[in-house]
Amino acid sequence: EVQLVESGGGLVQAGGSLRLSCAASGFTFDVYAIGWFRQAPGKERVGVSYISNRDGRTSYADSVKGRFTISSDNAQNTVYLQMSSLKPEDTAVYYCAAGNGLLSGPYTYWGQGTQVTVSS
């Protein structure tokens, strides 16, 4: 059974940091791409950052470049999203997803999400 479990969300003040984790199981982790997405209240879900476990390539949305860093630990089947200099507009439910293809997707498997709230 494929599982993606996010953790690490919480409440933080603007300017602070959080590290999200995405623990994966049930598929061949090191050939998949993992993406982080977020959905703010009343808005569509959007992509934040992606990493290819095949070759380590990464990609970031313009809104988080220079503030967020994605990394992968293939031995632990876990992808991390280090978020720094957080802003209130980063408030959202953050989801990780796995796809067996390009960084741009499609993403087949999804986690349940973890809430990130940034107070001003």
Tab-separated table of N, CA, C and O in Angstrom:
chain	number	residue	atom	x	y	z
A	1	GLU	N	0.845	-1.189	0.000
A	1	GLU	CA	0.000	0.000	0.000
A	1	GLU	C	0.888	1.248	0.000
A	1	GLU	O	1.791	1.381	0.817
A	2	VAL	N	0.598	2.144	-0.924
A	2	VAL	CA	1.360	3.398	-0.994
A	2	VAL	C	0.899	4.337	0.119
A	2	VAL	O	-0.296	4.530	0.336
A	3	GLN	N	1.879	4.895	0.812
A	3	GLN	CA	1.567	5.878	1.851
A	3	GLN	C	2.547	7.036	1.778
A	3	GLN	O	3.751	6.836	1.598
A	4	LEU	N	2.014	8.221	1.923
A	4	LEU	CA	2.808	9.427	2.087
A	4	LEU	C	2.274	10.129	3.330
A	4	LEU	O	1.077	10.442	3.396
A	5	VAL	N	3.152	10.357	4.295
A	5	VAL	CA	2.723	10.948	5.554
A	5	VAL	C	3.529	12.204	5.812
A	5	VAL	O	4.754	12.135	5.998
A	6	GLU	N	2.822	13.330	5.848
A	6	GLU	CA	3.482	14.609	6.113
A	6	GLU	C	3.504	14.889	7.610
A	6	GLU	O	2.596	14.475	8.348
A	7	SER	N	4.530	15.593	8.043
A	7	SER	CA	4.613	16.031	9.421
A	7	SER	C	5.450	17.291	9.489
A	7	SER	O	6.124	17.655	8.517
A	8	GLY	N	5.405	17.954	10.643
A	8	GLY	CA	6.240	19.129	10.845
A	8	GLY	C	5.528	20.464	10.743
A	8	GLY	O	6.144	21.506	10.969
A	9	GLY	N	4.257	20.434	10.385
A	9	GLY	CA	3.526	21.688	10.321
A	9	GLY	C	3.281	22.269	11.698
A	9	GLY	O	3.562	21.632	12.715
A	10	GLY	N	2.771	23.500	11.722
A	10	GLY	CA	2.478	24.124	12.992
A	10	GLY	C	2.276	25.607	12.836
A	10	GLY	O	2.115	26.117	11.724
A	11	LEU	N	2.291	26.290	13.972
A	11	LEU	CA	2.127	27.738	14.020
A	11	LEU	C	3.477	28.383	14.261
A	11	LEU	O	4.215	27.981	15.180
A	12	VAL	N	3.804	29.372	13.445
A	12	VAL	CA	5.083	30.045	13.578
A	12	VAL	C	4.888	31.529	13.273
A	12	VAL	O	3.983	31.900	12.506
A	13	GLN	N	5.698	32.362	13.844
A	13	GLN	CA	5.632	33.792	13.567
A	13	GLN	C	6.317	34.112	12.247
A	13	GLN	O	7.227	33.375	11.800
A	14	ALA	N	5.900	35.182	11.652
A	14	ALA	CA	6.537	35.640	10.418
A	14	ALA	C	8.032	35.799	10.635
A	14	ALA	O	8.472	36.296	11.682
A	15	GLY	N	8.799	35.349	9.661
A	15	GLY	CA	10.245	35.369	9.773
A	15	GLY	C	10.837	34.098	10.329
A	15	GLY	O	12.056	33.902	10.271
A	16	GLY	N	9.989	33.237	10.854
A	16	GLY	CA	10.450	31.992	11.442
A	16	GLY	C	10.656	30.891	10.423
A	16	GLY	O	10.545	31.109	9.207
A	17	SER	N	10.956	29.697	10.938
A	17	SER	CA	11.262	28.551	10.085
A	17	SER	C	10.502	27.315	10.543
A	17	SER	O	10.155	27.186	11.719
A	18	LEU	N	10.266	26.437	9.604
A	18	LEU	CA	9.709	25.115	9.878
A	18	LEU	C	10.334	24.134	8.899
A	18	LEU	O	10.717	24.519	7.784
A	19	ARG	N	10.404	22.883	9.296
A	19	ARG	CA	10.826	21.836	8.373
A	19	ARG	C	9.729	20.784	8.288
A	19	ARG	O	9.373	20.168	9.285
A	20	LEU	N	9.233	20.619	7.088
A	20	LEU	CA	8.231	19.592	6.841
A	20	LEU	C	8.916	18.306	6.393
A	20	LEU	O	9.937	18.346	5.707
A	21	SER	N	8.321	17.189	6.766
A	21	SER	CA	8.812	15.885	6.343
A	21	SER	C	7.713	15.130	5.616
A	21	SER	O	6.535	15.278	5.958
A	22	CYS	N	8.120	14.345	4.655
A	22	CYS	CA	7.196	13.489	3.908
A	22	CYS	C	7.791	12.091	3.914
A	22	CYS	O	8.766	11.829	3.204
A	23	ALA	N	7.223	11.216	4.721
A	23	ALA	CA	7.694	9.838	4.812
A	23	ALA	C	6.900	8.975	3.845
A	23	ALA	O	5.660	8.949	3.898
A	24	ALA	N	7.623	8.269	2.966
A	24	ALA	CA	6.973	7.511	1.900
A	24	ALA	C	7.198	6.015	2.084
A	24	ALA	O	8.235	5.587	2.608
A	25	SER	N	6.231	5.244	1.651
A	25	SER	CA	6.363	3.786	1.662
A	25	SER	C	5.438	3.193	0.614
A	25	SER	O	4.488	3.844	0.161
A	26	GLY	N	5.753	1.940	0.212
A	26	GLY	CA	4.867	1.229	-0.707
A	26	GLY	C	5.184	1.403	-2.175
A	26	GLY	O	4.439	0.897	-3.020
A	27	PHE	N	6.266	2.098	-2.505
A	27	PHE	CA	6.667	2.219	-3.905
A	27	PHE	C	8.173	2.417	-3.951
A	27	PHE	O	8.822	2.637	-2.928
A	28	THR	N	8.725	2.348	-5.170
A	28	THR	CA	10.179	2.446	-5.337
A	28	THR	C	10.583	3.913	-5.250
A	28	THR	O	10.617	4.629	-6.255
A	29	PHE	N	10.906	4.325	-4.060
A	29	PHE	CA	11.108	5.738	-3.748
A	29	PHE	C	12.151	6.383	-4.640
A	29	PHE	O	11.968	7.504	-5.117
A	30	ASP	N	13.248	5.691	-4.910
A	30	ASP	CA	14.372	6.351	-5.551
A	30	ASP	C	14.209	6.520	-7.064
A	30	ASP	O	15.117	7.022	-7.720
A	31	VAL	N	13.066	6.144	-7.612
A	31	VAL	CA	12.839	6.434	-9.024
A	31	VAL	C	11.694	7.406	-9.226
A	31	VAL	O	11.319	7.712	-10.358
A	32	TYR	N	11.144	7.884	-8.128
A	32	TYR	CA	10.013	8.789	-8.213
A	32	TYR	C	10.433	10.240	-8.009
A	32	TYR	O	11.462	10.523	-7.400
A	33	ALA	N	9.617	11.147	-8.487
A	33	ALA	CA	9.700	12.555	-8.133
A	33	ALA	C	8.731	12.814	-6.992
A	33	ALA	O	7.641	12.222	-6.947
A	34	ILE	N	9.160	13.672	-6.084
A	34	ILE	CA	8.314	14.061	-4.969
A	34	ILE	C	8.074	15.562	-5.043
A	34	ILE	O	9.022	16.336	-5.239
A	35	GLY	N	6.841	15.942	-4.904
A	35	GLY	CA	6.505	17.353	-4.933
A	35	GLY	C	5.832	17.803	-3.659
A	35	GLY	O	5.137	17.019	-3.003
A	36	TRP	N	6.059	19.040	-3.296
A	36	TRP	CA	5.321	19.680	-2.218
A	36	TRP	C	4.347	20.672	-2.845
A	36	TRP	O	4.732	21.474	-3.706
A	37	PHE	N	3.111	20.626	-2.400
A	37	PHE	CA	2.060	21.498	-2.870
A	37	PHE	C	1.421	22.159	-1.654
A	37	PHE	O	1.563	21.663	-0.533
A	38	ARG	N	0.719	23.260	-1.897
A	38	ARG	CA	0.005	23.880	-0.787
A	38	ARG	C	-1.330	24.437	-1.273
A	38	ARG	O	-1.476	24.801	-2.421
A	39	GLN	N	-2.257	24.475	-0.329
A	39	GLN	CA	-3.571	25.008	-0.622
A	39	GLN	C	-3.990	25.928	0.506
A	39	GLN	O	-4.173	25.481	1.643
A	40	ALA	N	-4.131	27.187	0.183
A	40	ALA	CA	-4.597	28.180	1.150
A	40	ALA	C	-6.123	28.212	1.135
A	40	ALA	O	-6.745	27.813	0.146
A	41	PRO	N	-6.737	28.684	2.210
A	41	PRO	CA	-8.200	28.738	2.271
A	41	PRO	C	-8.788	29.512	1.101
A	41	PRO	O	-8.357	30.632	0.801
A	42	GLY	N	-9.726	28.895	0.417
A	42	GLY	CA	-10.397	29.546	-0.696
A	42	GLY	C	-9.602	29.616	-1.978
A	42	GLY	O	-10.037	30.245	-2.945
A	43	LYS	N	-8.438	28.969	-2.000
A	43	LYS	CA	-7.589	29.025	-3.192
A	43	LYS	C	-7.307	27.622	-3.711
A	43	LYS	O	-7.511	26.632	-3.020
A	44	GLU	N	-6.839	27.573	-4.952
A	44	GLU	CA	-6.488	26.290	-5.549
A	44	GLU	C	-5.156	25.782	-4.997
A	44	GLU	O	-4.315	26.559	-4.537
A	45	ARG	N	-4.988	24.479	-5.073
A	45	ARG	CA	-3.716	23.885	-4.687
A	45	ARG	C	-2.669	24.212	-5.741
A	45	ARG	O	-2.925	24.105	-6.947
A	46	VAL	N	-1.479	24.608	-5.287
A	46	VAL	CA	-0.403	24.987	-6.209
A	46	VAL	C	0.885	24.273	-5.820
A	46	VAL	O	1.094	23.918	-4.656
A	47	GLY	N	1.737	24.082	-6.790
A	47	GLY	CA	3.016	23.464	-6.546
A	47	GLY	C	3.990	24.429	-5.904
A	47	GLY	O	4.027	25.604	-6.241
A	48	VAL	N	4.771	23.928	-4.962
A	48	VAL	CA	5.746	24.730	-4.226
A	48	VAL	C	7.170	24.339	-4.615
A	48	VAL	O	7.998	25.194	-4.933
A	49	SER	N	7.445	23.047	-4.566
A	49	SER	CA	8.798	22.589	-4.844
A	49	SER	C	8.764	21.118	-5.216
A	49	SER	O	7.873	20.376	-4.781
A	50	TYR	N	9.748	20.710	-6.020
A	50	TYR	CA	9.802	19.330	-6.506
A	50	TYR	C	11.239	18.843	-6.465
A	50	TYR	O	12.179	19.623	-6.624
A	51	ILE	N	11.384	17.516	-6.306
A	51	ILE	CA	12.716	16.916	-6.378
A	51	ILE	C	12.605	15.578	-7.086
A	51	ILE	O	11.664	14.810	-6.849
A	52	SER	N	13.580	15.302	-7.940
A	52	SER	CA	13.655	14.006	-8.598
A	52	SER	C	14.589	13.114	-7.802
A	52	SER	O	15.755	13.470	-7.595
A	53	ASN	N	14.076	11.975	-7.355
A	53	ASN	CA	14.938	11.050	-6.626
A	53	ASN	C	15.835	10.258	-7.581
A	53	ASN	O	16.739	9.561	-7.120
A	54	ARG	N	15.608	10.375	-8.874
A	54	ARG	CA	16.501	9.727	-9.846
A	54	ARG	C	17.822	10.478	-9.965
A	54	ARG	O	18.892	9.880	-9.960
A	55	ASP	N	17.726	11.814	-10.104
A	55	ASP	CA	18.947	12.566	-10.393
A	55	ASP	C	19.144	13.781	-9.503
A	55	ASP	O	20.105	14.526	-9.675
A	56	GLY	N	18.246	13.999	-8.558
A	56	GLY	CA	18.420	15.078	-7.607
A	56	GLY	C	18.003	16.453	-8.098
A	56	GLY	O	18.154	17.439	-7.363
A	57	ARG	N	17.489	16.540	-9.322
A	57	ARG	CA	17.055	17.855	-9.813
A	57	ARG	C	15.945	18.393	-8.940
A	57	ARG	O	15.101	17.643	-8.449
A	58	THR	N	15.963	19.708	-8.765
A	58	THR	CA	14.942	20.356	-7.964
A	58	THR	C	14.320	21.523	-8.725
A	58	THR	O	14.899	22.036	-9.690
A	59	SER	N	13.168	21.928	-8.264
A	59	SER	CA	12.479	23.054	-8.862
A	59	SER	C	11.676	23.747	-7.773
A	59	SER	O	11.198	23.087	-6.837
A	60	TYR	N	11.535	25.070	-7.909
A	60	TYR	CA	10.818	25.857	-6.904
A	60	TYR	C	9.868	26.843	-7.576
A	60	TYR	O	10.184	27.405	-8.629
A	61	ALA	N	8.771	27.084	-6.924
A	61	ALA	CA	7.903	28.170	-7.353
A	61	ALA	C	8.608	29.491	-7.066
A	61	ALA	O	9.381	29.599	-6.097
A	62	ASP	N	8.337	30.495	-7.893
A	62	ASP	CA	8.989	31.790	-7.698
A	62	ASP	C	8.723	32.363	-6.312
A	62	ASP	O	9.572	33.044	-5.730
A	63	SER	N	7.557	32.088	-5.789
A	63	SER	CA	7.156	32.673	-4.505
A	63	SER	C	7.982	32.157	-3.325
A	63	SER	O	7.961	32.777	-2.247
A	64	VAL	N	8.678	31.052	-3.509
A	64	VAL	CA	9.445	30.475	-2.388
A	64	VAL	C	10.939	30.376	-2.674
A	64	VAL	O	11.703	29.966	-1.792
A	65	LYS	N	11.361	30.738	-3.861
A	65	LYS	CA	12.786	30.659	-4.198
A	65	LYS	C	13.610	31.483	-3.228
A	65	LYS	O	13.275	32.630	-2.908
A	66	GLY	N	14.699	30.882	-2.769
A	66	GLY	CA	15.572	31.562	-1.828
A	66	GLY	C	15.137	31.445	-0.379
A	66	GLY	O	15.907	31.794	0.527
A	67	ARG	N	13.934	30.943	-0.153
A	67	ARG	CA	13.449	30.779	1.223
A	67	ARG	C	13.208	29.324	1.591
A	67	ARG	O	13.374	28.941	2.751
A	68	PHE	N	12.815	28.504	0.631
A	68	PHE	CA	12.520	27.097	0.874
A	68	PHE	C	13.609	26.234	0.216
A	68	PHE	O	14.118	26.569	-0.851
A	69	THR	N	13.902	25.129	0.848
A	69	THR	CA	14.860	24.164	0.291
A	69	THR	C	14.278	22.766	0.406
A	69	THR	O	13.884	22.347	1.501
A	70	ILE	N	14.247	22.061	-0.707
A	70	ILE	CA	13.766	20.687	-0.715
A	70	ILE	C	14.961	19.751	-0.740
A	70	ILE	O	15.985	20.049	-1.367
A	71	SER	N	14.851	18.645	-0.027
A	71	SER	CA	15.922	17.660	-0.015
A	71	SER	C	15.312	16.281	0.173
A	71	SER	O	14.161	16.146	0.610
A	72	SER	N	16.102	15.280	-0.151
A	72	SER	CA	15.602	13.915	-0.081
A	72	SER	C	16.634	13.012	0.564
A	72	SER	O	17.824	13.121	0.267
A	73	ASP	N	16.173	12.128	1.414
A	73	ASP	CA	17.012	11.110	2.030
A	73	ASP	C	16.508	9.767	1.515
A	73	ASP	O	15.527	9.223	2.042
A	74	ASN	N	17.145	9.263	0.476
A	74	ASN	CA	16.673	8.022	-0.139
A	74	ASN	C	16.797	6.821	0.801
A	74	ASN	O	16.031	5.871	0.692
A	75	ALA	N	17.749	6.870	1.728
A	75	ALA	CA	17.900	5.771	2.678
A	75	ALA	C	16.722	5.709	3.649
A	75	ALA	O	16.361	4.634	4.135
A	76	GLN	N	16.136	6.866	3.923
A	76	GLN	CA	15.008	6.946	4.855
A	76	GLN	C	13.668	7.075	4.141
A	76	GLN	O	12.637	7.171	4.797
A	77	ASN	N	13.690	7.099	2.806
A	77	ASN	CA	12.454	7.292	2.025
A	77	ASN	C	11.686	8.523	2.511
A	77	ASN	O	10.453	8.491	2.662
A	78	THR	N	12.425	9.591	2.716
A	78	THR	CA	11.817	10.799	3.264
A	78	THR	C	12.284	12.022	2.484
A	78	THR	O	13.472	12.133	2.160
A	79	VAL	N	11.363	12.900	2.198
A	79	VAL	CA	11.667	14.187	1.569
A	79	VAL	C	11.352	15.288	2.569
A	79	VAL	O	10.335	15.217	3.281
A	80	TYR	N	12.209	16.283	2.593
A	80	TYR	CA	12.053	17.395	3.526
A	80	TYR	C	11.818	18.696	2.771
A	80	TYR	O	12.300	18.876	1.653
A	81	LEU	N	11.121	19.594	3.407
A	81	LEU	CA	10.983	20.943	2.894
A	81	LEU	C	11.355	21.893	4.030
A	81	LEU	O	10.590	22.029	5.000
A	82	GLN	N	12.536	22.469	3.931
A	82	GLN	CA	12.977	23.447	4.915
A	82	GLN	C	12.445	24.810	4.496
A	82	GLN	O	12.752	25.288	3.405
A	83	MET	N	11.657	25.407	5.357
A	83	MET	CA	11.027	26.681	5.055
A	83	MET	C	11.564	27.743	6.003
A	83	MET	O	11.467	27.580	7.222
A	84	SER	N	12.115	28.788	5.435
A	84	SER	CA	12.680	29.870	6.232
A	84	SER	C	12.071	31.202	5.803
A	84	SER	O	11.440	31.286	4.755
A	85	SER	N	12.291	32.216	6.620
A	85	SER	CA	11.751	33.557	6.331
A	85	SER	C	10.270	33.469	5.976
A	85	SER	O	9.816	34.054	4.985
A	86	LEU	N	9.553	32.742	6.778
A	86	LEU	CA	8.144	32.497	6.474
A	86	LEU	C	7.318	33.776	6.535
A	86	LEU	O	7.599	34.682	7.348
A	87	LYS	N	6.322	33.842	5.669
A	87	LYS	CA	5.442	34.988	5.560
A	87	LYS	C	3.999	34.541	5.820
A	87	LYS	O	3.671	33.366	5.602
A	88	PRO	N	3.149	35.449	6.245
A	88	PRO	CA	1.747	35.064	6.440
A	88	PRO	C	1.119	34.445	5.203
A	88	PRO	O	0.263	33.548	5.324
A	89	GLU	N	1.548	34.853	4.027
A	89	GLU	CA	0.977	34.292	2.807
A	89	GLU	C	1.436	32.859	2.548
A	89	GLU	O	0.963	32.220	1.603
A	90	ASP	N	2.351	32.354	3.343
A	90	ASP	CA	2.732	30.938	3.243
A	90	ASP	C	1.752	30.040	3.996
A	90	ASP	O	1.858	28.810	3.924
A	91	THR	N	0.828	30.640	4.708
A	91	THR	CA	-0.166	29.865	5.443
A	91	THR	C	-1.000	29.023	4.490
A	91	THR	O	-1.576	29.536	3.526
A	92	ALA	N	-1.036	27.724	4.752
A	92	ALA	CA	-1.744	26.790	3.873
A	92	ALA	C	-1.645	25.394	4.445
A	92	ALA	O	-0.868	25.147	5.375
A	93	VAL	N	-2.415	24.491	3.877
A	93	VAL	CA	-2.185	23.071	4.101
A	93	VAL	C	-1.158	22.615	3.061
A	93	VAL	O	-1.335	22.872	1.861
A	94	TYR	N	-0.118	21.975	3.539
A	94	TYR	CA	0.957	21.513	2.669
A	94	TYR	C	0.835	20.010	2.460
A	94	TYR	O	0.695	19.252	3.421
A	95	TYR	N	0.895	19.613	1.192
A	95	TYR	CA	0.782	18.219	0.812
A	95	TYR	C	2.050	17.778	0.093
A	95	TYR	O	2.625	18.545	-0.678
A	96	CYS	N	2.447	16.535	0.306
A	96	CYS	CA	3.463	15.964	-0.554
A	96	CYS	C	2.809	14.936	-1.469
A	96	CYS	O	1.752	14.372	-1.147
A	97	ALA	N	3.430	14.754	-2.617
A	97	ALA	CA	2.886	13.851	-3.617
A	97	ALA	C	4.027	13.186	-4.363
A	97	ALA	O	5.125	13.751	-4.447
A	98	ALA	N	3.762	12.005	-4.913
A	98	ALA	CA	4.767	11.245	-5.641
A	98	ALA	C	4.308	10.974	-7.061
A	98	ALA	O	3.134	10.658	-7.303
A	99	GLY	N	5.241	11.092	-7.993
A	99	GLY	CA	4.928	10.830	-9.388
A	99	GLY	C	6.086	10.127	-10.063
A	99	GLY	O	7.244	10.445	-9.788
A	100	ASN	N	5.762	9.201	-10.966
A	100	ASN	CA	6.804	8.441	-11.658
A	100	ASN	C	7.055	9.052	-13.020
A	100	ASN	O	6.793	8.454	-14.066
A	101	GLY	N	7.549	10.268	-13.007
A	101	GLY	CA	7.753	10.944	-14.279
A	101	GLY	C	8.514	12.231	-14.111
A	101	GLY	O	9.447	12.321	-13.322
A	102	LEU	N	8.078	13.233	-14.858
A	102	LEU	CA	8.756	14.509	-14.844
A	102	LEU	C	8.488	15.261	-13.546
A	102	LEU	O	7.520	14.981	-12.834
A	103	LEU	N	9.356	16.240	-13.264
A	103	LEU	CA	9.109	17.097	-12.106
A	103	LEU	C	7.764	17.799	-12.232
A	103	LEU	O	7.097	18.070	-11.232
A	104	SER	N	7.370	18.070	-13.442
A	104	SER	CA	6.106	18.764	-13.650
A	104	SER	C	4.893	17.869	-13.483
A	104	SER	O	3.758	18.344	-13.534
A	105	GLY	N	5.126	16.596	-13.299
A	105	GLY	CA	4.028	15.683	-13.037
A	105	GLY	C	3.782	14.714	-14.164
A	105	GLY	O	4.549	14.655	-15.111
A	106	PRO	N	2.699	13.963	-14.099
A	106	PRO	CA	1.639	14.022	-13.088
A	106	PRO	C	2.051	13.370	-11.774
A	106	PRO	O	2.935	12.517	-11.740
A	107	TYR	N	1.398	13.767	-10.704
A	107	TYR	CA	1.627	13.221	-9.384
A	107	TYR	C	0.445	12.328	-9.022
A	107	TYR	O	-0.700	12.770	-9.022
A	108	THR	N	0.801	11.076	-8.725
A	108	THR	CA	-0.223	10.037	-8.598
A	108	THR	C	-0.676	9.820	-7.166
A	108	THR	O	-1.852	9.582	-6.902
A	109	TYR	N	0.290	9.828	-6.257
A	109	TYR	CA	0.001	9.505	-4.863
A	109	TYR	C	0.121	10.765	-4.019
A	109	TYR	O	1.058	11.540	-4.199
A	110	TRP	N	-0.808	10.910	-3.074
A	110	TRP	CA	-0.870	12.124	-2.259
A	110	TRP	C	-0.981	11.787	-0.783
A	110	TRP	O	-1.607	10.801	-0.396
A	111	GLY	N	-0.367	12.642	0.028
A	111	GLY	CA	-0.544	12.539	1.457
A	111	GLY	C	-1.783	13.307	1.912
A	111	GLY	O	-2.488	13.906	1.097
A	112	GLN	N	-2.003	13.286	3.208
A	112	GLN	CA	-3.195	13.916	3.771
A	112	GLN	C	-3.003	15.388	4.086
A	112	GLN	O	-3.982	16.108	4.307
A	113	GLY	N	-1.761	15.838	4.134
A	113	GLY	CA	-1.504	17.244	4.363
A	113	GLY	C	-1.156	17.583	5.800
A	113	GLY	O	-1.500	16.856	6.735
A	114	THR	N	-0.435	18.691	5.957
A	114	THR	CA	-0.098	19.214	7.272
A	114	THR	C	-0.283	20.736	7.241
A	114	THR	O	0.098	21.393	6.283
A	115	GLN	N	-0.880	21.267	8.284
A	115	GLN	CA	-1.216	22.683	8.323
A	115	GLN	C	-0.011	23.507	8.737
A	115	GLN	O	0.649	23.206	9.737
A	116	VAL	N	0.235	24.564	7.984
A	116	VAL	CA	1.247	25.558	8.335
A	116	VAL	C	0.541	26.897	8.485
A	116	VAL	O	-0.148	27.335	7.555
A	117	THR	N	0.705	27.510	9.630
A	117	THR	CA	0.102	28.817	9.877
A	117	THR	C	1.189	29.792	10.289
A	117	THR	O	1.941	29.519	11.236
A	118	VAL	N	1.284	30.893	9.562
A	118	VAL	CA	2.286	31.906	9.841
A	118	VAL	C	1.567	33.162	10.321
A	118	VAL	O	0.776	33.746	9.583
A	119	SER	N	1.848	33.548	11.530
A	119	SER	CA	1.203	34.732	12.100
A	119	SER	C	2.050	35.974	11.843
A	119	SER	O	3.279	35.905	11.791
A	120	SER	N	1.368	37.081	11.697
A	120	SER	CA	2.081	38.340	11.405
A	120	SER	C	2.447	39.080	12.684
A	120	SER	O	2.040	38.725	13.766
